[in-house]
Amino acid sequence: MVGESREDIAVIVEGVVKIYESRGERVVALREVGLAVARGEVLAIMGPSGSGKTTLLNIIAGIDRPNAGRVVVDGFEVSGAGEEELRRFRLERVGYVFQQHNLIPTLTALENILLPMSMAGRPSRSRGLELLKKVGLEGKEGRYPEELSGGEQQRLAVAVALANDPPIIVADEPTGELDIATGERIVRILLEEAHGRGKTVVLTTHDPRVARMADRVAVLEDGRLRGIYSPQRIAGGAGLGEVEAEKAVEAALRKMMEEARLKLREAEERFRRGEIGIDELINIYTRSRALEEAVREELSRLGVTA
Ligand code: ADP
Ligand code: MG
């Protein structure tokens, strides 16, 4: 929960509006969104695709500017800051785990971590190695990103985000394509940063199993904040006020199931065309079935049959 004093609040978002205009078309991505995140808290943002999750993260991280409203992060007025101030803010106070994990392919794992440190004028090889250990990539400092698995790449992206020890960590669907065990591992690293080290984490996810690990869950819909819920309520036994959260979760779960089925069908076709081998087909099949099973379980927890 948000504390009494303002020092306990790491992120303040007030009346934020974001409008994109491109080729004469206006898209209202955020409609007067307001929320606060306490220091040491993990907030998960859920919502359908296009609901404004990435836009909100970018605005908190000082990557994008709101058209209206106020954003204060770690005591710094992000809205209204000058370019140079904003650049330093992004480098030193925010760690961003991007959806397409932004690793530099020509740099090794360790060099990827050293890059933001060097940009801040504080490269430290020993700290880099420590971070690799923290994310479970000990001994892999010399590997290039393409020599790492998807889950390992994502964990490296987390280590890069932590390089300058920022008080705020934002992560855009950090568990996106990953299986749940790998996804949970990444969220656990972020949870440890928040609960163990007083960092503040704001992440987006379409996976209710990930959202349930957070302290609170904000639900966005069409650029509006529908509500902020406790994850226990999302886990089932919801009262009247939580109906919207439940609907959002159910929609997310159904989408996950659809995607798993689609992926499996695609894999079958690719196998028939000889594009993938039987090993890969079995691999995809196993993962899709495991996902379907997990989603079905979640849905039944919500009292819905799939
Ligand atoms: P989400 O992350 O929830 O999928 P986004 O924040 O990416 O949603 O997008 C919210 C809305 O803003 C969408 O309608 C999207 O098409 C639009 N949008 C996002 N970025 C841009 C942009 N750079 N230019 C124009 N429209 C954008
Ligand atoms: Mg997004």
XYZ file of C-alpha atoms in Angstrom, residues 18 20 29-30 45-64 96-100 170-173 202-205 220:
38
model
C -1.249 10.970 -24.063
C -0.534 10.290 -30.605
C -3.507 6.338 -25.693
C -4.018 7.490 -22.074
C -0.155 -3.302 -15.240
C -2.560 -5.544 -17.120
C -4.875 -4.795 -19.992
C -5.644 -5.839 -23.534
C -3.278 -5.071 -26.362
C -3.491 -1.378 -27.280
C -4.846 -0.332 -23.864
C -1.862 1.970 -23.205
C 0.436 -0.172 -21.023
C 3.674 0.538 -22.909
C 2.767 4.214 -23.265
C 2.306 4.514 -19.504
C 5.623 2.791 -18.805
C 7.428 5.014 -21.309
C 5.979 8.100 -19.681
C 7.050 6.927 -16.211
C 10.525 6.148 -17.589
C 10.869 9.550 -19.231
C 11.052 8.101 -22.730
C 7.790 9.635 -23.838
C 14.139 -0.380 -18.355
C 13.629 -3.993 -19.377
C 12.325 -3.658 -22.904
C 9.863 -5.981 -24.583
C 12.362 -6.726 -27.365
C 10.194 -0.711 -15.336
C 9.706 -3.835 -17.404
C 7.519 -4.161 -20.483
C 6.131 -7.685 -20.694
C 6.417 -1.330 -12.475
C 5.876 -4.053 -15.040
C 3.310 -4.821 -17.702
C 2.079 -8.297 -18.366
C -5.988 -0.464 -18.075
